[in-house]
Coordinates of C-alpha atoms and ligand atoms in Angstrom, one line a residue:
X22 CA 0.0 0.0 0.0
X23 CA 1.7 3.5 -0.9
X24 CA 2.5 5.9 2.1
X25 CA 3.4 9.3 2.3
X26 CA 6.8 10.4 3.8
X27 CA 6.3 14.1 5.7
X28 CA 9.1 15.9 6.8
X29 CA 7.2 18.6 9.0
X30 CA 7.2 22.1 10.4
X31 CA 7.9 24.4 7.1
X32 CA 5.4 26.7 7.0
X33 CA 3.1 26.5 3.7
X34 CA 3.0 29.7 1.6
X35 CA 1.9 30.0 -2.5
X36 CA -1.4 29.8 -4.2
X37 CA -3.3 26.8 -4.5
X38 CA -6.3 25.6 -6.8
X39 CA -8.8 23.7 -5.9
X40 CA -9.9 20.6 -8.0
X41 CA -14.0 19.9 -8.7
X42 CA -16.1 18.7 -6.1
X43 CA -16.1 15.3 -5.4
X44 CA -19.4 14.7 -3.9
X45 CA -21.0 16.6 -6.2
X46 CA -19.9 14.8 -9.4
X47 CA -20.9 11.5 -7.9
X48 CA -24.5 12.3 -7.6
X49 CA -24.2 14.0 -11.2
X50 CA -22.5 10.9 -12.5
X51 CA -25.0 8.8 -11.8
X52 CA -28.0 12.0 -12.8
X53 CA -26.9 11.4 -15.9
X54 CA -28.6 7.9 -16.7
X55 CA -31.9 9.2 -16.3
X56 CA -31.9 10.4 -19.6
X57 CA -31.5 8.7 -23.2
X58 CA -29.2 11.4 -24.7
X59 CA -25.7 11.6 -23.6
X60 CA -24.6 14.5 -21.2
X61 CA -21.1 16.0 -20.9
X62 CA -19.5 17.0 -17.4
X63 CA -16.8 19.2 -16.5
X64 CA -14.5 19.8 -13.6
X65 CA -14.5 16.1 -12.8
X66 CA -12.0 15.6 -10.4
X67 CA -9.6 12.8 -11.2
X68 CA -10.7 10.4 -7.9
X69 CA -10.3 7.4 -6.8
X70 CA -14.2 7.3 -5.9
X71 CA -14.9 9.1 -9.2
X72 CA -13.4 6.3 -11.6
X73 CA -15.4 3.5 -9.2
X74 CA -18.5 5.4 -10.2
X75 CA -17.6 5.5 -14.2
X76 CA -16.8 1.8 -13.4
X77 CA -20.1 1.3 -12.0
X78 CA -21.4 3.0 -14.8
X79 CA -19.6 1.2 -17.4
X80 CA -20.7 -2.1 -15.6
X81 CA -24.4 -0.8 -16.4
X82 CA -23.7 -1.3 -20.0
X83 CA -23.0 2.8 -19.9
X84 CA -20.1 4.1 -22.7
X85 CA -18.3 6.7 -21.0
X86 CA -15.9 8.7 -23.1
X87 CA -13.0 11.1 -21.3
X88 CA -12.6 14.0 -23.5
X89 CA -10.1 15.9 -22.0
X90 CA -8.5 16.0 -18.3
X91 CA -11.6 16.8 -16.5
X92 CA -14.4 16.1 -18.9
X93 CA -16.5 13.4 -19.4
X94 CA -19.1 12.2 -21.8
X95 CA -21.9 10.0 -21.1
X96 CA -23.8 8.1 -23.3
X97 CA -27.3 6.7 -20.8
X98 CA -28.8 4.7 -24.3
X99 CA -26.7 1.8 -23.4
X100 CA -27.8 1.2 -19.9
X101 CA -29.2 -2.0 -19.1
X102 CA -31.2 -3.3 -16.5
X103 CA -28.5 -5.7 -14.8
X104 CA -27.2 -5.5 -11.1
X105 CA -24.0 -3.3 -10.2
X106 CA -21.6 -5.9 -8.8
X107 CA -21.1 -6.1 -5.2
X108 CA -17.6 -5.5 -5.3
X109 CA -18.1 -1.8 -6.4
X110 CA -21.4 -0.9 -4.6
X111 CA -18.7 -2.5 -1.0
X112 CA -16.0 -0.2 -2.2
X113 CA -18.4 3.0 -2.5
X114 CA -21.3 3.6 -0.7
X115 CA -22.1 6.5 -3.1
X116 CA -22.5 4.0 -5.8
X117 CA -26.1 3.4 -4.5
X118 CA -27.2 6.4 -6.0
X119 CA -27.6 4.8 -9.2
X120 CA -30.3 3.0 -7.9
X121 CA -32.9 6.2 -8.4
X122 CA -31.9 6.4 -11.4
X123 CA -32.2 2.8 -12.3
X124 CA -35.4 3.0 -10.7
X125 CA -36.6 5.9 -13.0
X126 CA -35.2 4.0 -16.5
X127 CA -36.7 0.7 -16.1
X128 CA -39.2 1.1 -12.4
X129 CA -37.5 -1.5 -11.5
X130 CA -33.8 -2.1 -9.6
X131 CA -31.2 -4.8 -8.1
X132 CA -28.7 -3.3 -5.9
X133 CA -26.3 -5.1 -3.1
X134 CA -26.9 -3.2 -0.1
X135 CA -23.8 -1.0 0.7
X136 CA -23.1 -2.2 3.6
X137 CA -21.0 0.0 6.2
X138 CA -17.5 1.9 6.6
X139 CA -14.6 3.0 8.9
X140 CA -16.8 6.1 10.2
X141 CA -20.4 4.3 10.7
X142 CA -23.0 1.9 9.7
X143 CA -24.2 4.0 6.9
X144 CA -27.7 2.4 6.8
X145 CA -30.0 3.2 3.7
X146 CA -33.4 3.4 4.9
X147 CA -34.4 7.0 3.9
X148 CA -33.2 6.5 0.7
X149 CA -36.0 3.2 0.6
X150 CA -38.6 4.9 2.5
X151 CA -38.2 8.0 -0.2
X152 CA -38.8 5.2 -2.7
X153 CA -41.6 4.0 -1.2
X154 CA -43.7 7.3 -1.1
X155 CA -42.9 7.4 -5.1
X156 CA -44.6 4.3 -5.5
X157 CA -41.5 1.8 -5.2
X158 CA -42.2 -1.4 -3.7
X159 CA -39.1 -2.7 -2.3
X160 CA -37.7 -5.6 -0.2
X161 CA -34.2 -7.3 1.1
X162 CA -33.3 -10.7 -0.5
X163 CA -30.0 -11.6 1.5
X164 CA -27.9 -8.3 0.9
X165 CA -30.2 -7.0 -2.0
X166 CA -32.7 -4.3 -2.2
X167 CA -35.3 -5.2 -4.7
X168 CA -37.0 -2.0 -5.7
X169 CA -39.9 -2.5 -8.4
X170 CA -42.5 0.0 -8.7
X171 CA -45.9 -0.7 -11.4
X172 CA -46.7 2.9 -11.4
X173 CA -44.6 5.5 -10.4
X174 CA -46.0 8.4 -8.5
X175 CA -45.7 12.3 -7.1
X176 CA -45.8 12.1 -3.3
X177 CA -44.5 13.5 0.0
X178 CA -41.6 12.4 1.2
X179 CA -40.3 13.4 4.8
X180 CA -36.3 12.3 5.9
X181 CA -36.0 11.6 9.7
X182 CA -32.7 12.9 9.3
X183 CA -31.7 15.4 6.2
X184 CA -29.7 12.7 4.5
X185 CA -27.5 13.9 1.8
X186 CA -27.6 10.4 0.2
X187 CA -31.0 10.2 0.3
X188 CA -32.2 13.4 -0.9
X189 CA -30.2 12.8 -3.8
X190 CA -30.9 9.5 -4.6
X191 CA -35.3 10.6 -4.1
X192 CA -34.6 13.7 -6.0
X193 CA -33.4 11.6 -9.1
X194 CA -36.2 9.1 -8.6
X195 CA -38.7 12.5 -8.6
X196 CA -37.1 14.4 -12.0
X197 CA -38.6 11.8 -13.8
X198 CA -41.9 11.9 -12.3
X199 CA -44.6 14.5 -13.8
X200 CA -46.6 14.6 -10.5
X201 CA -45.6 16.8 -8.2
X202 CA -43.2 15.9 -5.0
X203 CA -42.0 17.2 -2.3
X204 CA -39.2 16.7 0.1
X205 CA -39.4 17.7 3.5
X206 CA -36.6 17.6 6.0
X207 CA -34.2 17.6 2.7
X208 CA -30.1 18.1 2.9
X209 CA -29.3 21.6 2.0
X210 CA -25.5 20.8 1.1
X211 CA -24.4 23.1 -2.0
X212 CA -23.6 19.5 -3.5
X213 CA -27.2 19.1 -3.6
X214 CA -27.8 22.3 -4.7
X215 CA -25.1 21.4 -7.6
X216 CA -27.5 18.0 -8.7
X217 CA -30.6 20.1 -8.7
X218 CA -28.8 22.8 -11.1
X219 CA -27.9 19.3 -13.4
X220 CA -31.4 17.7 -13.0
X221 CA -33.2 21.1 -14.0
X222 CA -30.7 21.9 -17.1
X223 CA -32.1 18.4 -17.9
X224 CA -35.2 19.2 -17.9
X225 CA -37.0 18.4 -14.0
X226 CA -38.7 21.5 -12.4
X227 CA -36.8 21.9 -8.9
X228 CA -38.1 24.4 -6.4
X229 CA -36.4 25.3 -3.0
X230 CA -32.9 23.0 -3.8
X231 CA -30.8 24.3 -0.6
X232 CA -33.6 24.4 1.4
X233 CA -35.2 22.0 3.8
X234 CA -38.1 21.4 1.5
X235 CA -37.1 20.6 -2.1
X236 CA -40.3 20.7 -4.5
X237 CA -39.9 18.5 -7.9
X238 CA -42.1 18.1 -10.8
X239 CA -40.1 15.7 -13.5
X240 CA -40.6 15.0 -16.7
X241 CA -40.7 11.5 -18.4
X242 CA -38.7 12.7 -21.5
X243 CA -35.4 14.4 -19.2
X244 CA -32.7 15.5 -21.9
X245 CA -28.6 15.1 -21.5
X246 CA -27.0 18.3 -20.8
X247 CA -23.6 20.0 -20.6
X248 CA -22.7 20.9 -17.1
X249 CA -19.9 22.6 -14.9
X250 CA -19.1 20.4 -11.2
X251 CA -18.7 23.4 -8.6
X252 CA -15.4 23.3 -7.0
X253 CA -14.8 21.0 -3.6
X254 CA -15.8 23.1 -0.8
X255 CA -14.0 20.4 1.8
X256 CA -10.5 20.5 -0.3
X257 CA -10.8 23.9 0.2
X258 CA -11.4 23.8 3.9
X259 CA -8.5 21.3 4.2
X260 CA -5.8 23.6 2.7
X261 CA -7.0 26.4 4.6
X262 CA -6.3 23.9 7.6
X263 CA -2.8 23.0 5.6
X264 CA -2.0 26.5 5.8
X265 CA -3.2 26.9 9.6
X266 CA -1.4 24.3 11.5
X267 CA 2.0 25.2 9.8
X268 CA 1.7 29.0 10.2
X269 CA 1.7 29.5 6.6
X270 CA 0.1 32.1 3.8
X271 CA -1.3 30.1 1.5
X272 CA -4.3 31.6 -1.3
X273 CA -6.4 29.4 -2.0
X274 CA -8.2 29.7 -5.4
X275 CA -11.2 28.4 -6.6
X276 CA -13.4 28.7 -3.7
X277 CA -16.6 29.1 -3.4
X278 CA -16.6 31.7 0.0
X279 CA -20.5 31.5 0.5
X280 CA -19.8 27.7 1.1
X281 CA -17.2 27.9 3.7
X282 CA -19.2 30.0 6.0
X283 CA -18.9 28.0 9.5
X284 CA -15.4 26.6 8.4
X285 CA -14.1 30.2 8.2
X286 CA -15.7 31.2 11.0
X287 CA -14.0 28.3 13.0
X288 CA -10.6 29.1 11.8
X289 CA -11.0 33.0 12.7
X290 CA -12.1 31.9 16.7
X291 CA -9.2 29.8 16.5
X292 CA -6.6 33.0 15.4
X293 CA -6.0 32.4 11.7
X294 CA -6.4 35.5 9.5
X295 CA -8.6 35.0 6.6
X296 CA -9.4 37.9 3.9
X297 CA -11.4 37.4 0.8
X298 CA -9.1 38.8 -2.0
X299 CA -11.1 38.2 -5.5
X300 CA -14.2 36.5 -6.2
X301 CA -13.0 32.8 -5.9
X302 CA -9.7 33.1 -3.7
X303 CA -8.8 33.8 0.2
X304 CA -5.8 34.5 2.0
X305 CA -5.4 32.1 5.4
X306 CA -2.5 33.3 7.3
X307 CA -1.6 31.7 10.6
X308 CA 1.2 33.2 13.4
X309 CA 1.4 32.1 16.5
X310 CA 0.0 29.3 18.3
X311 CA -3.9 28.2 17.8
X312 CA -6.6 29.3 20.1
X313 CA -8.5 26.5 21.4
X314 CA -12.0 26.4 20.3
X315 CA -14.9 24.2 20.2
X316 CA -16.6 22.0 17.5
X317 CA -20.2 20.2 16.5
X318 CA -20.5 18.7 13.4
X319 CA -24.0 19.6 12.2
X320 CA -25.7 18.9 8.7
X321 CA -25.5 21.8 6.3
X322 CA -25.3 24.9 7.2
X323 CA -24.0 23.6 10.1
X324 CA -19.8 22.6 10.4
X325 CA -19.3 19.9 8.1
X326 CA -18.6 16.7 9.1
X327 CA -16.0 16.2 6.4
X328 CA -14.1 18.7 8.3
X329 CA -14.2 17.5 11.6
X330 CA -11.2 15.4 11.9
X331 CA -8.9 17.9 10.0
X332 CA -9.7 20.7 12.8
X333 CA -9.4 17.8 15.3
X334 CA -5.5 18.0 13.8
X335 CA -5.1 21.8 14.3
X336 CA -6.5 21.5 18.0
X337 CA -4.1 19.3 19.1
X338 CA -1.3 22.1 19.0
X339 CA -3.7 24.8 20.2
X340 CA -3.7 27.0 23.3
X341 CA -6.0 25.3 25.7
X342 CA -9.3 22.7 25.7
X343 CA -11.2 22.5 23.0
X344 CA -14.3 19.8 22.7
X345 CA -15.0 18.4 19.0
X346 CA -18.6 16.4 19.4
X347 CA -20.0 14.5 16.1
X348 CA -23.3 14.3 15.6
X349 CA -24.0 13.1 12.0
X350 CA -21.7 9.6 12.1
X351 CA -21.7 7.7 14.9
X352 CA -17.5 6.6 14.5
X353 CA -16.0 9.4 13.1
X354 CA -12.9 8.9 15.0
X355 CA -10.0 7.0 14.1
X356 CA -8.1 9.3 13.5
X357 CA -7.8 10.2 17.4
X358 CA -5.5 7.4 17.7
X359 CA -3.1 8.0 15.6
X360 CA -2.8 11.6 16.3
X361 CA -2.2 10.4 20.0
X362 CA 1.0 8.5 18.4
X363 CA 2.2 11.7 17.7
X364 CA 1.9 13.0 21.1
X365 CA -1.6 14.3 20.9
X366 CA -3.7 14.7 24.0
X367 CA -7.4 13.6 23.2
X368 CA -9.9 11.2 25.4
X369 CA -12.6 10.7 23.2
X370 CA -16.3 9.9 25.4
X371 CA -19.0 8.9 23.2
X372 CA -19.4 11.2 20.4
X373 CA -17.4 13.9 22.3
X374 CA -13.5 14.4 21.6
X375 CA -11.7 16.6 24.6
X376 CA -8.8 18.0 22.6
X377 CA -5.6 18.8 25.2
X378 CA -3.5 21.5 23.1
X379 CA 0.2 20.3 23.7
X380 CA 2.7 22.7 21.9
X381 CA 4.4 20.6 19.4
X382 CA 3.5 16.6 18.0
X383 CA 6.0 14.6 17.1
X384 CA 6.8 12.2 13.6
X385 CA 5.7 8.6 13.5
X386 CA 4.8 6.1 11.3
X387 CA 0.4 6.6 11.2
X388 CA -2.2 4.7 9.2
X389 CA -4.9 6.3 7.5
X390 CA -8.4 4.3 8.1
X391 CA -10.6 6.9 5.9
X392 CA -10.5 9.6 3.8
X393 CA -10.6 12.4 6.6
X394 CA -8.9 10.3 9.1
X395 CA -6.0 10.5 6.2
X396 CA -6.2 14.0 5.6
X397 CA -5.9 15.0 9.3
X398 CA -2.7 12.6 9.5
X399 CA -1.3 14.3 6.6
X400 CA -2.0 17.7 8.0
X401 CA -0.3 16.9 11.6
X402 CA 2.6 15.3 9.5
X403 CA 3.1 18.7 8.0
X404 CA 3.5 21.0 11.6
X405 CA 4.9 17.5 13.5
X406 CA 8.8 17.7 14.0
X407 CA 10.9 15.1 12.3
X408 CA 9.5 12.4 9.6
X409 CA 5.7 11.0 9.6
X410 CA 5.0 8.2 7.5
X411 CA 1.4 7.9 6.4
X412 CA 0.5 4.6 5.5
X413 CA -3.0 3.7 3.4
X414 CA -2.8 7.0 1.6
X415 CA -4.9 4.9 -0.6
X416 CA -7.7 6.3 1.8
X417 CA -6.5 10.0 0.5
X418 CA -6.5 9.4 -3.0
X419 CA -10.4 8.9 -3.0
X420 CA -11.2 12.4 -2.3
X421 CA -8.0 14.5 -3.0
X422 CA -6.7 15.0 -6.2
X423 CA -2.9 14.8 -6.0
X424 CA -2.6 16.1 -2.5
X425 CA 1.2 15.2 -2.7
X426 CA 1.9 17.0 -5.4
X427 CA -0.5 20.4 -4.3
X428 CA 1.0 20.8 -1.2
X429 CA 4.8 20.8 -2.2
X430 CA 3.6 23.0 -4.7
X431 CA 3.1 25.4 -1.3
X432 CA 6.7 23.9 -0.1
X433 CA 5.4 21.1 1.9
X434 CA 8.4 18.3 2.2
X435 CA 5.8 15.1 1.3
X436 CA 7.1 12.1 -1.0
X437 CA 4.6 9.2 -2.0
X438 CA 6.4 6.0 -1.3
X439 CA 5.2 3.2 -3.3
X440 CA 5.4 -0.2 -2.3
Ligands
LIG23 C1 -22.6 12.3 2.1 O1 -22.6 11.0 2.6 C2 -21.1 12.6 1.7 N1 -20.7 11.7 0.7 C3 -20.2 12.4 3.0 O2 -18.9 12.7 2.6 C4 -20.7 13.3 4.1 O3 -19.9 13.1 5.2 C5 -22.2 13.1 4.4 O4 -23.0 13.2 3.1 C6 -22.7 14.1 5.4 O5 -22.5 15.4 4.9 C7 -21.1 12.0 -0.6 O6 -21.8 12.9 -0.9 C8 -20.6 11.0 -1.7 P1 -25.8 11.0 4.8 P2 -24.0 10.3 2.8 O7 -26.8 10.2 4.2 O8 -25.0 10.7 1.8 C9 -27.6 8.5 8.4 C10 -16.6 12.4 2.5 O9 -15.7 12.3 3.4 N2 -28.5 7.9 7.4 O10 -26.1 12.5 4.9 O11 -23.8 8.8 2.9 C11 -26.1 8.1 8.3 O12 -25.9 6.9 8.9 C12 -17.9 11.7 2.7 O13 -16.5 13.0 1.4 C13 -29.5 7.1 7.9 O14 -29.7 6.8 9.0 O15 -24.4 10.8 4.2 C14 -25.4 9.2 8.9 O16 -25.3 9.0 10.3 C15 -17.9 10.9 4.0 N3 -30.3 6.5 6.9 C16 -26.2 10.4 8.6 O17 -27.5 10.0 8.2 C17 -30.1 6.7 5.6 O18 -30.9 6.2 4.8 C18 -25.7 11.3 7.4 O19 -25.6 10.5 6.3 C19 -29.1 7.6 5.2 C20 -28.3 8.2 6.1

């Protein structure tokens, strides 16, 4: 498995871009079978978790054609009815969102049931109970969902919990449904926001997308479009984080500033200096020692989740207590344990982490378990003295673009070490 080899404590300075959004291309990916025509999709970051959805894709019977770095075309008249295999569907839960979509094509669908990850169970209930309001009747044959729906309806659809996944996954099933529905209690990410902009140039009627209550009326005869993926909001976030912990200046370019609202808040309690210079690009400069601060993960607007263990990294050197509580996963935190190798202070109590500021960490050889998990091992490597070697960067490379390269671009001392 390929590690990273850190040698910490430069400070980061330089510009940085930020790559497409990951979790909005994987919903868009799979937006795009619900149509005959092909669509065409730009700003596709170059993912691990991006190529297992083409994959997926591809195993539908779906052409996909790369036409240049970041752009894809998609051609949905090939897709047949047959079951994505299990093996993809275990190695990404977001490859369940072809399942509205499969649902809309043929109102019918075979899908292995995702299963769970490092950070939680990751049930999919909403995302049936959606279904089910639509007209879906569906069942569980030993790690299958059957969905299979004779006519499918308009209806009201109301998530216990405003699952991202799910609102997704019942806003697909919806864009191709004439009747009106509506979804109450919906996710309000911008990546949702992002689907909706796809599913309307395609045709659907959306209504309140960044809201809690998303109103859809489809259309039977949805049309492939051309369509830009916003930039990654959470990239963004983490190199503001990069240029944090190591007292940097770093601009970071390509950001969307309305979308970083509680991050940026965060980082100013905690003493960094942020200042919007141009439409799409901030300054994040860092002296000093961190002020201790405290953290809940809440669903959009709320602090993201995806950033939880990242600030968890910047804590550990700061001035003081601070107290990081998760509410959307139930195991976000792995990573506690190997910041602790590096001399971290943190006693994690149910879904509370007390953060002990100490003033410096120290290198070790760490293992990533998850994407985040990774990211927050990389950024303590970066401000820990001596060499940090990150194994499983494998975990990294599904969500970050060449992080390796990005960050020495800012004058980071990280090799990638394959095995
Ligand atoms: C999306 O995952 C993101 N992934 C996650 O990013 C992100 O952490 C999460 O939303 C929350 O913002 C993609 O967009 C591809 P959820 P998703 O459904 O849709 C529970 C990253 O690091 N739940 O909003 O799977 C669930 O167990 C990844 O980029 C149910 O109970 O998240 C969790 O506790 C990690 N039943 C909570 O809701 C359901 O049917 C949030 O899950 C669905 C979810």
């Amino acid at each position: 498995m390929a590690k990273f080899r850190i040698r910490g404590s430069q400070p980061l300075q330089g510009e940085i871009e930020v790559s497409g959004s990951k979790n909005a291309a994987l919903p868009i990916l799979a937006a795009a079978l619900l149509s005959e025509s092909p669509s065409t999709i730009h700003n596709v970051p170059d993912l691990l978790d991006v190529r297992t959805m083409l994959m997926v894709l591809e195993s539908l019977g779906v052409k996909v054609e790369r036409i240049g770095g970041r752009s894809y075309t998609i051609y949905p008249g090939f897709l047949k009815l047959i079951e994505p295999p299990y093996e993809l569907i275990r190695k990404m839960r977001a490859s369940f969102l072809v399942t509205g979509p499969l649902l809309s094509r043929f109102g019918r669908a075979q899908v292995p049931l995702p299963g769970g990850c490092a950070i939680g169970s990751r049930p999919i209930d909403l995302h049936l109970k959606g279904f089910s309001h639509l007209g879906v009747e569906v069942s569980m044959r030993s790690g299958y969902i059957e969905g299979w729906a004779r006519e499918l309806h308009g209806g009201e659809v109301y998530l216990d919990f405003p699952s991202v996944g799910a609102t997704e996954n019942v806003m697909m099933l919806a864009a191709t449904i004439p009747e009106e529905t509506v979804i109450a209690n919906a996710a309000r990410e911008p990546e949702v926001v992002d689907l909706a902009h796809f599913l309307s140039l395609m045709g659907a009627e959306i209504e309140g997308a960044g809201t809690d209550t998303i109103v859809v009326r489809g259309s039977k005869h949805l049309k492939g479009c051309e369509y830009r993926i916003m930039n990654d909001r959470i990239e963004a976030g983490t190199f503001c984080v990069a240029s944090a912990i190591t007292r940097g200046k770093v601009t970071v370019k390509g950001v969307d500033y309305a979308f970083l609202g509680s991050i940026l808040t965060k980082l100013e309690e905690i003493g960094v200096r942020i200042e919007k210079l141009e439409e799409d690009k901030i300054f994040v400069a860092m002296e000093g020692r961190p002020k201790a601060t405290n953290i809940k993960t809440m669903p959009y607007p709320g602090f993201p989740t995806d950033m939880q263990a990242q600030f968890m990294a910047l804590l550990c050197l700061a001035d003081g207590v601070s107290v990081i509580t998760e509410t959307v996963f139930e195991s976000r935190f792995a990573h506690v344990g190997e910041l602790e190798r590096m001399g971290a202070k943190v006693q994690v109590e149910g879904r509370s982490a007390v953060v002990v500021g100490v003033e410096k960490l120290t290198g070790t050889e760490v293992t990533a378990t998850d994407l985040r998990a990774g990211a927050a091992l990389v950024l303590a490597a970066l401000a820990a003295e001596g060499i940090t070697e990150v194994n499983g960067v494998t975990h990294v490379d599904r969500g970050y673009e060449r992080l390796e390269e990005k960050l020495a671009s800012l004058g980071a001392s990280i090799e990638r070490i394959s095995d």
